[in-house]
Amino acid sequence: MGLGRAPLPHPGVRVTTRLIVDVDTGIDDSLALVLLAADPAAEIVAVCCTAGNVPTAQVTRNTASWLDLCGLDGVEVCVGADGPLVAPLMTTEDTHGPLGVGYATLPPSTRPLSARSAATAWVELARAHPGELTGLVTGPLTNLALALRLEPALPTLLRRVVIMGGSFDHPGNTTPTTEWNVAVDPEAAKEVFDAFSAAPAGREPIVCGLNLTESIEMHPHHVDRMIEAAGGPDVPIVRHLADAIRFYFEFHEAQCEGYLAHMHDPFAAAVALRPEIAEYRTATVDVELTGTLTRGTTVADRRGHWGRPPNAAIAVATDPEAFFDDLIARVGAFAAQRAQAPLGSSLAPRAPLGSSLAPRAPLGRS
């Protein structure tokens, strides 16, 4: 599949992408959310929360706090699955910190949560706006799998789906062969890839796996540049991001990978807005469910051995430094803008698309 590869557009270019974002908000999801908020090409219509890096209730708290910090008051927040379809829940506080955001202490949010579940939101939004919405999944695929059970036509109703998950011709980060998001809920990942096998050509999900996202290495100098672009370390958004990312650096260093952090989810977010920043190869992807050593492994058939249609466009190449240049400029400028905004102000709040915002429970409660 030739989606091509091109330089990142100038920050002034605006082509709006309307997004359903599905997260398990840990450290890299946090930066992805801020990047989307900072980019005028993005319009987030709903954020769906699922268990993964931390349990769903904490994911929801983290997500709502970041949206508040970014002034996105009109974005619907939907609570999703509390755990995988079949397996017991795994979480990774050792990687992302006990609350999922490293050393950051986010201000608590009191925003009301949507009365509809994450799976229902996926379906109702896609039905109401066929062909308009891009789905971005940066956590386990549980919510999307549940949505596909409710509406099998979802692959044709969405404009595009971008998935951070899997590993192709590259070692895993959870077991020797598995990537975290897929390893948490392999059954959900398989259901999603199977469902997209029936999608029209060109509607295959874009899959950003470890084979590419582990080349998206954030180093301390990137954080320093982001702080400088924002106007200093006391600017709230960059202060919280720096505190979160420092924990991520320390985790990677403890794993003998160096004082750095792989920014999987922000890269997938950038791809959702501008697919041309990467190169792709189409393949038929399946997920191993029964292997004693390989459960959760993503397997890509690029030569048609299985005789099944392609169901994924796997991202295989990009320019990491161009990505970071764009991220630093956007997030830094946005953080500076938000620091100057009056307390409690929002960025052009929109009514959520067809949502029901009857209060579910204040985020201060579990």
GROMACS .gro file of C-alpha atoms in nm:
model
  366
    1MET     CA    1   0.000   0.000   0.000
    2GLY     CA    2   0.154   0.330  -0.105
    3LEU     CA    3   0.028   0.593   0.136
    4GLY     CA    4   0.361   0.755   0.062
    5ARG     CA    5   0.601   0.953   0.266
    6ALA     CA    6   0.630   1.331   0.272
    7PRO     CA    7   0.765   1.608   0.496
    8LEU     CA    8   0.538   1.726   0.774
    9PRO     CA    9   0.319   2.013   0.654
   10HIS     CA   10   0.387   2.364   0.781
   11PRO     CA   11   0.215   2.415   1.119
   12GLY     CA   12  -0.016   2.674   0.961
   13VAL     CA   13  -0.173   2.420   0.723
   14ARG     CA   14  -0.512   2.306   0.852
   15VAL     CA   15  -0.691   1.995   0.732
   16THR     CA   16  -0.927   1.892   1.010
   17THR     CA   17  -0.940   1.528   1.116
   18ARG     CA   18  -1.228   1.438   1.347
   19LEU     CA   19  -1.120   1.172   1.596
   20ILE     CA   20  -1.251   0.910   1.833
   21VAL     CA   21  -0.950   0.847   2.058
   22ASP     CA   22  -0.935   0.526   2.264
   23VAL     CA   23  -0.671   0.533   2.539
   24ASP     CA   24  -0.532   0.360   2.847
   25THR     CA   25  -0.377   0.687   2.957
   26GLY     CA   26  -0.025   0.633   3.076
   27ILE     CA   27   0.273   0.853   2.997
   28ASP     CA   28   0.292   0.828   2.619
   29ASP     CA   29  -0.089   0.843   2.584
   30SER     CA   30  -0.069   1.167   2.785
   31LEU     CA   31   0.168   1.326   2.539
   32ALA     CA   32  -0.046   1.199   2.251
   33LEU     CA   33  -0.353   1.372   2.395
   34VAL     CA   34  -0.164   1.699   2.439
   35LEU     CA   35  -0.026   1.675   2.086
   36LEU     CA   36  -0.377   1.629   1.947
   37ALA     CA   37  -0.504   1.922   2.153
   38ALA     CA   38  -0.216   2.134   2.024
   39ASP     CA   39  -0.268   2.054   1.658
   40PRO     CA   40  -0.527   2.261   1.469
   41ALA     CA   41  -0.567   1.967   1.231
   42ALA     CA   42  -0.729   1.761   1.507
   43GLU     CA   43  -1.083   1.772   1.640
   44ILE     CA   44  -1.137   1.521   1.921
   45VAL     CA   45  -1.506   1.434   1.939
   46ALA     CA   46  -1.478   1.166   2.209
   47VAL     CA   47  -1.217   0.996   2.423
   48CYS     CA   48  -1.284   0.636   2.525
   49CYS     CA   49  -1.103   0.490   2.826
   50THR     CA   50  -0.998   0.130   2.879
   51ALA     CA   51  -0.786  -0.067   3.122
   52GLY     CA   52  -0.425  -0.125   3.024
   53ASN     CA   53  -0.138   0.077   3.164
   54VAL     CA   54  -0.350   0.130   3.477
   55PRO     CA   55  -0.709   0.029   3.565
   56THR     CA   56  -0.997   0.197   3.382
   57ALA     CA   57  -1.098   0.428   3.669
   58GLN     CA   58  -0.746   0.573   3.686
   59VAL     CA   59  -0.723   0.595   3.307
   60THR     CA   60  -1.044   0.799   3.314
   61ARG     CA   61  -0.911   1.034   3.584
   62ASN     CA   62  -0.587   1.088   3.394
   63THR     CA   63  -0.768   1.148   3.067
   64ALA     CA   64  -1.012   1.400   3.213
   65SER     CA   65  -0.732   1.589   3.387
   66TRP     CA   66  -0.532   1.622   3.066
   67LEU     CA   67  -0.838   1.739   2.874
   68ASP     CA   68  -0.899   1.999   3.145
   69LEU     CA   69  -0.539   2.121   3.129
   70CYS     CA   70  -0.575   2.149   2.752
   71GLY     CA   71  -0.901   2.342   2.775
   72LEU     CA   72  -1.100   2.077   2.587
   73ASP     CA   73  -1.419   2.111   2.787
   74GLY     CA   74  -1.648   2.004   2.504
   75VAL     CA   75  -1.493   1.660   2.455
   76GLU     CA   76  -1.701   1.360   2.561
   77VAL     CA   77  -1.523   1.116   2.796
   78CYS     CA   78  -1.661   0.762   2.786
   79VAL     CA   79  -1.578   0.487   3.034
   80GLY     CA   80  -1.497   0.160   2.867
   81ALA     CA   81  -1.403  -0.194   2.953
   82ASP     CA   82  -1.266  -0.274   3.298
   83GLY     CA   83  -1.058  -0.558   3.160
   84PRO     CA   84  -0.984  -0.779   2.860
   85LEU     CA   85  -1.244  -0.993   2.684
   86VAL     CA   86  -1.108  -1.319   2.827
   87ALA     CA   87  -0.778  -1.286   3.012
   88PRO     CA   88  -0.718  -1.137   3.357
   89LEU     CA   89  -0.615  -0.773   3.345
   90MET     CA   90  -0.244  -0.690   3.338
   91THR     CA   91  -0.136  -0.337   3.428
   92THR     CA   92   0.208  -0.180   3.417
   93GLU     CA   93   0.258   0.066   3.699
   94ASP     CA   94   0.629  -0.019   3.695
   95THR     CA   95   0.648   0.144   3.353
   96HIS     CA   96   0.408   0.437   3.400
   97GLY     CA   97   0.399   0.495   3.775
   98PRO     CA   98   0.138   0.406   4.036
   99LEU     CA   99  -0.116   0.649   3.885
  100GLY     CA  100  -0.007   0.604   3.525
  101VAL     CA  101   0.151   0.948   3.485
  102GLY     CA  102   0.494   0.898   3.635
  103TYR     CA  103   0.594   1.171   3.879
  104ALA     CA  104   0.324   1.411   3.759
  105THR     CA  105   0.054   1.523   4.002
  106LEU     CA  106  -0.237   1.621   3.781
  107PRO     CA  107  -0.511   1.852   3.905
  108PRO     CA  108  -0.824   1.644   3.971
  109SER     CA  109  -1.115   1.685   3.732
  110THR     CA  110  -1.482   1.714   3.821
  111ARG     CA  111  -1.613   1.701   3.465
  112PRO     CA  112  -1.916   1.475   3.416
  113LEU     CA  113  -1.859   1.153   3.227
  114SER     CA  114  -2.072   1.040   2.938
  115ALA     CA  115  -2.370   0.821   3.022
  116ARG     CA  116  -2.287   0.593   2.730
  117SER     CA  117  -2.015   0.331   2.730
  118ALA     CA  118  -1.706   0.353   2.514
  119ALA     CA  119  -1.826   0.075   2.282
  120THR     CA  120  -2.165   0.243   2.240
  121ALA     CA  121  -1.996   0.576   2.167
  122TRP     CA  122  -1.783   0.420   1.892
  123VAL     CA  123  -2.095   0.279   1.727
  124GLU     CA  124  -2.333   0.572   1.768
  125LEU     CA  125  -2.079   0.831   1.655
  126ALA     CA  126  -1.980   0.627   1.350
  127ARG     CA  127  -2.344   0.570   1.253
  128ALA     CA  128  -2.426   0.937   1.295
  129HIS     CA  129  -2.125   1.053   1.091
  130PRO     CA  130  -2.047   0.779   0.836
  131GLY     CA  131  -1.716   0.816   0.661
  132GLU     CA  132  -1.616   1.123   0.867
  133LEU     CA  133  -1.442   0.992   1.178
  134THR     CA  134  -1.093   0.854   1.228
  135GLY     CA  135  -1.043   0.611   1.514
  136LEU     CA  136  -0.714   0.623   1.704
  137VAL     CA  137  -0.644   0.342   1.952
  138THR     CA  138  -0.338   0.377   2.176
  139GLY     CA  139  -0.432   0.111   2.433
  140PRO     CA  140  -0.567  -0.244   2.424
  141LEU     CA  141  -0.830  -0.301   2.156
  142THR     CA  142  -1.102  -0.413   2.397
  143ASN     CA  143  -1.343  -0.123   2.344
  144LEU     CA  144  -1.316  -0.141   1.966
  145ALA     CA  145  -1.373  -0.518   1.970
  146LEU     CA  146  -1.687  -0.470   2.181
  147ALA     CA  147  -1.803  -0.199   1.941
  148LEU     CA  148  -1.755  -0.434   1.645
  149ARG     CA  149  -1.974  -0.690   1.818
  150LEU     CA  150  -2.247  -0.424   1.837
  151GLU     CA  151  -2.193  -0.301   1.480
  152PRO     CA  152  -2.002  -0.534   1.243
  153ALA     CA  153  -2.022  -0.266   0.970
  154LEU     CA  154  -1.800  -0.033   1.172
  155PRO     CA  155  -1.498  -0.080   0.937
  156THR     CA  156  -1.701   0.077   0.655
  157LEU     CA  157  -1.852   0.350   0.873
  158LEU     CA  158  -1.518   0.490   0.991
  159ARG     CA  159  -1.297   0.697   0.767
  160ARG     CA  160  -0.983   0.531   0.898
  161VAL     CA  161  -0.850   0.350   1.203
  162VAL     CA  162  -0.497   0.393   1.338
  163ILE     CA  163  -0.374   0.139   1.592
  164MET     CA  164  -0.066   0.156   1.812
  165GLY     CA  165   0.000  -0.211   1.868
  166GLY     CA  166   0.184  -0.522   1.764
  167SER     CA  167   0.540  -0.589   1.661
  168PHE     CA  168   0.649  -0.702   1.317
  169ASP     CA  169   0.992  -0.854   1.249
  170HIS     CA  170   1.101  -0.695   1.576
  171PRO     CA  171   1.132  -0.808   1.941
  172GLY     CA  172   0.846  -0.757   2.181
  173ASN     CA  173   0.840  -0.536   2.490
  174THR     CA  174   0.618  -0.760   2.706
  175THR     CA  175   0.744  -1.105   2.613
  176PRO     CA  176   1.016  -1.184   2.358
  177THR     CA  177   0.754  -1.165   2.080
  178THR     CA  178   0.465  -0.951   2.208
  179GLU     CA  179   0.380  -0.582   2.232
  180TRP     CA  180   0.198  -0.454   2.541
  181ASN     CA  181  -0.137  -0.340   2.398
  182VAL     CA  182  -0.193  -0.665   2.212
  183ALA     CA  183  -0.056  -0.877   2.496
  184VAL     CA  184  -0.309  -0.730   2.740
  185ASP     CA  185  -0.604  -0.843   2.525
  186PRO     CA  186  -0.502  -1.073   2.239
  187GLU     CA  187  -0.861  -1.187   2.179
  188ALA     CA  188  -0.975  -0.830   2.123
  189ALA     CA  189  -0.687  -0.763   1.882
  190LYS     CA  190  -0.772  -1.074   1.682
  191GLU     CA  191  -1.140  -0.978   1.663
  192VAL     CA  192  -1.047  -0.633   1.534
  193PHE     CA  193  -0.808  -0.758   1.266
  194ASP     CA  194  -1.054  -1.030   1.161
  195ALA     CA  195  -1.333  -0.771   1.130
  196PHE     CA  196  -1.125  -0.551   0.902
  197SER     CA  197  -1.056  -0.843   0.669
  198ALA     CA  198  -1.398  -0.768   0.520
  199ALA     CA  199  -1.331  -0.396   0.481
  200PRO     CA  200  -1.294  -0.247   0.132
  201ALA     CA  201  -0.943  -0.207  -0.006
  202GLY     CA  202  -0.789   0.113   0.125
  203ARG     CA  203  -0.983   0.095   0.454
  204GLU     CA  204  -0.729  -0.130   0.626
  205PRO     CA  205  -0.622  -0.003   0.968
  206ILE     CA  206  -0.287   0.170   0.984
  207VAL     CA  207  -0.082  -0.021   1.241
  208CYS     CA  208   0.209   0.145   1.421
  209GLY     CA  209   0.403  -0.139   1.580
  210LEU     CA  210   0.720  -0.158   1.784
  211ASN     CA  211   0.919  -0.216   1.465
  212LEU     CA  212   0.875   0.157   1.401
  213THR     CA  213   0.767   0.317   1.729
  214GLU     CA  214   1.081   0.204   1.911
  215SER     CA  215   1.271   0.432   1.672
  216ILE     CA  216   1.071   0.726   1.812
  217GLU     CA  217   1.320   0.785   2.094
  218MET     CA  218   1.264   1.088   2.313
  219HIS     CA  219   1.578   1.208   2.490
  220PRO     CA  220   1.629   1.475   2.759
  221HIS     CA  221   1.725   1.734   2.497
  222HIS     CA  222   1.379   1.695   2.339
  223VAL     CA  223   1.217   1.772   2.675
  224ASP     CA  224   1.451   2.068   2.727
  225ARG     CA  225   1.353   2.207   2.387
  226MET     CA  226   0.984   2.161   2.462
  227ILE     CA  227   1.021   2.348   2.792
  228GLU     CA  228   1.212   2.626   2.620
  229ALA     CA  229   0.947   2.652   2.347
  230ALA     CA  230   0.678   2.680   2.615
  231GLY     CA  231   0.856   2.963   2.795
  232GLY     CA  232   0.999   2.782   3.096
  233PRO     CA  233   0.965   2.486   3.334
  234ASP     CA  234   0.680   2.639   3.537
  235VAL     CA  235   0.431   2.634   3.248
  236PRO     CA  236   0.173   2.382   3.374
  237ILE     CA  237   0.137   2.152   3.072
  238VAL     CA  238   0.510   2.109   3.013
  239ARG     CA  239   0.581   2.083   3.386
  240HIS     CA  240   0.340   1.789   3.416
  241LEU     CA  241   0.469   1.632   3.096
  242ALA     CA  242   0.831   1.663   3.210
  243ASP     CA  243   0.748   1.504   3.547
  244ALA     CA  244   0.572   1.217   3.371
  245ILE     CA  245   0.842   1.163   3.110
  246ARG     CA  246   1.121   1.163   3.370
  247PHE     CA  247   0.966   0.847   3.520
  248TYR     CA  248   0.953   0.695   3.169
  249PHE     CA  249   1.322   0.776   3.114
  250GLU     CA  250   1.411   0.606   3.440
  251PHE     CA  251   1.210   0.297   3.349
  252HIS     CA  252   1.384   0.258   3.015
  253GLU     CA  253   1.722   0.312   3.179
  254ALA     CA  254   1.641   0.039   3.434
  255GLN     CA  255   1.569  -0.191   3.139
  256CYS     CA  256   1.920  -0.120   3.003
  257GLU     CA  257   1.779   0.071   2.704
  258GLY     CA  258   1.935   0.405   2.793
  259TYR     CA  259   1.800   0.726   2.947
  260LEU     CA  260   1.533   0.770   2.684
  261ALA     CA  261   1.166   0.692   2.621
  262HIS     CA  262   0.989   0.533   2.327
  263MET     CA  263   0.699   0.760   2.234
  264HIS     CA  264   0.474   0.504   2.070
  265ASP     CA  265   0.140   0.680   2.116
  266PRO     CA  266   0.230   1.036   2.011
  267PHE     CA  267   0.367   0.894   1.688
  268ALA     CA  268   0.042   0.706   1.622
  269ALA     CA  269  -0.147   1.029   1.693
  270ALA     CA  270   0.064   1.214   1.437
  271VAL     CA  271   0.001   0.939   1.181
  272ALA     CA  272  -0.374   0.967   1.240
  273LEU     CA  273  -0.354   1.333   1.135
  274ARG     CA  274  -0.093   1.302   0.860
  275PRO     CA  275  -0.048   0.946   0.729
  276GLU     CA  276   0.206   1.075   0.479
  277ILE     CA  277   0.474   1.101   0.750
  278ALA     CA  278   0.531   0.724   0.725
  279GLU     CA  279   0.571   0.448   0.467
  280TYR     CA  280   0.354   0.136   0.477
  281ARG     CA  281   0.331  -0.225   0.366
  282THR     CA  282  -0.002  -0.400   0.346
  283ALA     CA  283  -0.034  -0.741   0.507
  284THR     CA  284  -0.280  -0.983   0.656
  285VAL     CA  285  -0.232  -0.966   1.032
  286ASP     CA  286  -0.347  -1.230   1.278
  287VAL     CA  287  -0.287  -1.279   1.649
  288GLU     CA  288  -0.162  -1.597   1.813
  289LEU     CA  289  -0.393  -1.700   2.098
  290THR     CA  290  -0.276  -2.046   2.205
  291GLY     CA  291   0.103  -2.059   2.176
  292THR     CA  292   0.273  -2.150   2.501
  293LEU     CA  293   0.556  -1.905   2.433
  294THR     CA  294   0.392  -1.683   2.171
  295ARG     CA  295   0.040  -1.595   2.291
  296GLY     CA  296  -0.033  -1.237   2.188
  297THR     CA  297   0.218  -1.235   1.901
  298THR     CA  298   0.112  -1.043   1.591
  299VAL     CA  299   0.188  -1.237   1.273
  300ALA     CA  300   0.192  -1.062   0.936
  301ASP     CA  301   0.142  -1.250   0.609
  302ARG     CA  302   0.282  -1.024   0.336
  303ARG     CA  303   0.296  -1.286   0.060
  304GLY     CA  304  -0.056  -1.422   0.063
  305HIS     CA  305   0.031  -1.759   0.217
  306TRP     CA  306  -0.305  -1.770   0.394
  307GLY     CA  307  -0.508  -1.670   0.089
  308ARG     CA  308  -0.684  -1.400   0.290
  309PRO     CA  309  -0.723  -1.031   0.199
  310PRO     CA  310  -0.498  -0.769   0.358
  311ASN     CA  311  -0.637  -0.623   0.679
  312ALA     CA  312  -0.357  -0.386   0.783
  313ALA     CA  313  -0.121  -0.120   0.648
  314ILE     CA  314   0.188  -0.162   0.865
  315ALA     CA  315   0.397   0.151   0.916
  316VAL     CA  316   0.756   0.062   0.833
  317ALA     CA  317   0.956   0.387   0.796
  318THR     CA  318   0.949   0.750   0.905
  319ASP     CA  319   1.175   1.044   0.999
  320PRO     CA  320   1.185   1.048   1.381
  321GLU     CA  321   1.359   1.385   1.413
  322ALA     CA  322   1.107   1.553   1.182
  323PHE     CA  323   0.836   1.409   1.403
  324PHE     CA  324   0.999   1.548   1.719
  325ASP     CA  325   1.062   1.887   1.560
  326ASP     CA  326   0.691   1.914   1.486
  327LEU     CA  327   0.582   1.782   1.827
  328ILE     CA  328   0.812   2.019   2.019
  329ALA     CA  329   0.700   2.323   1.822
  330ARG     CA  330   0.330   2.242   1.855
  331VAL     CA  331   0.325   2.133   2.219
  332GLY     CA  332   0.555   2.414   2.331
  333ALA     CA  333   0.351   2.686   2.164
  334PHE     CA  334   0.025   2.534   2.287
  335ALA     CA  335   0.150   2.506   2.646
  336ALA     CA  336   0.255   2.872   2.638
  337GLN     CA  337  -0.087   2.970   2.503
  338ARG     CA  338  -0.268   2.773   2.772
  339ALA     CA  339  -0.050   2.928   3.045
  340GLN     CA  340  -0.168   3.272   2.937
  341ALA     CA  341  -0.536   3.175   2.920
  342PRO     CA  342  -0.767   3.295   3.200
  343LEU     CA  343  -0.825   3.039   3.474
  344GLY     CA  344  -1.094   2.793   3.375
  345SER     CA  345  -1.105   2.903   3.010
  346SER     CA  346  -1.153   2.650   2.735
  347LEU     CA  347  -1.059   2.630   2.370
  348ALA     CA  348  -1.374   2.682   2.163
  349PRO     CA  349  -1.586   2.420   2.341
  350ARG     CA  350  -1.808   2.214   2.113
  351ALA     CA  351  -2.117   2.016   2.198
  352PRO     CA  352  -2.022   1.648   2.183
  353LEU     CA  353  -2.160   1.475   1.874
  354GLY     CA  354  -2.484   1.307   1.971
  355SER     CA  355  -2.364   1.243   2.323
  356SER     CA  356  -2.547   1.208   2.650
  357LEU     CA  357  -2.364   1.393   2.923
  358ALA     CA  358  -2.584   1.303   3.215
  359PRO     CA  359  -2.337   1.286   3.505
  360ARG     CA  360  -2.216   0.935   3.568
  361ALA     CA  361  -2.003   1.008   3.873
  362PRO     CA  362  -1.760   1.284   3.965
  363LEU     CA  363  -1.403   1.179   3.893
  364GLY     CA  364  -1.311   1.223   4.257
  365ARG     CA  365  -1.496   0.900   4.332
  366SER     CA  366  -1.402   0.548   4.238
   0.00000   0.00000   0.00000
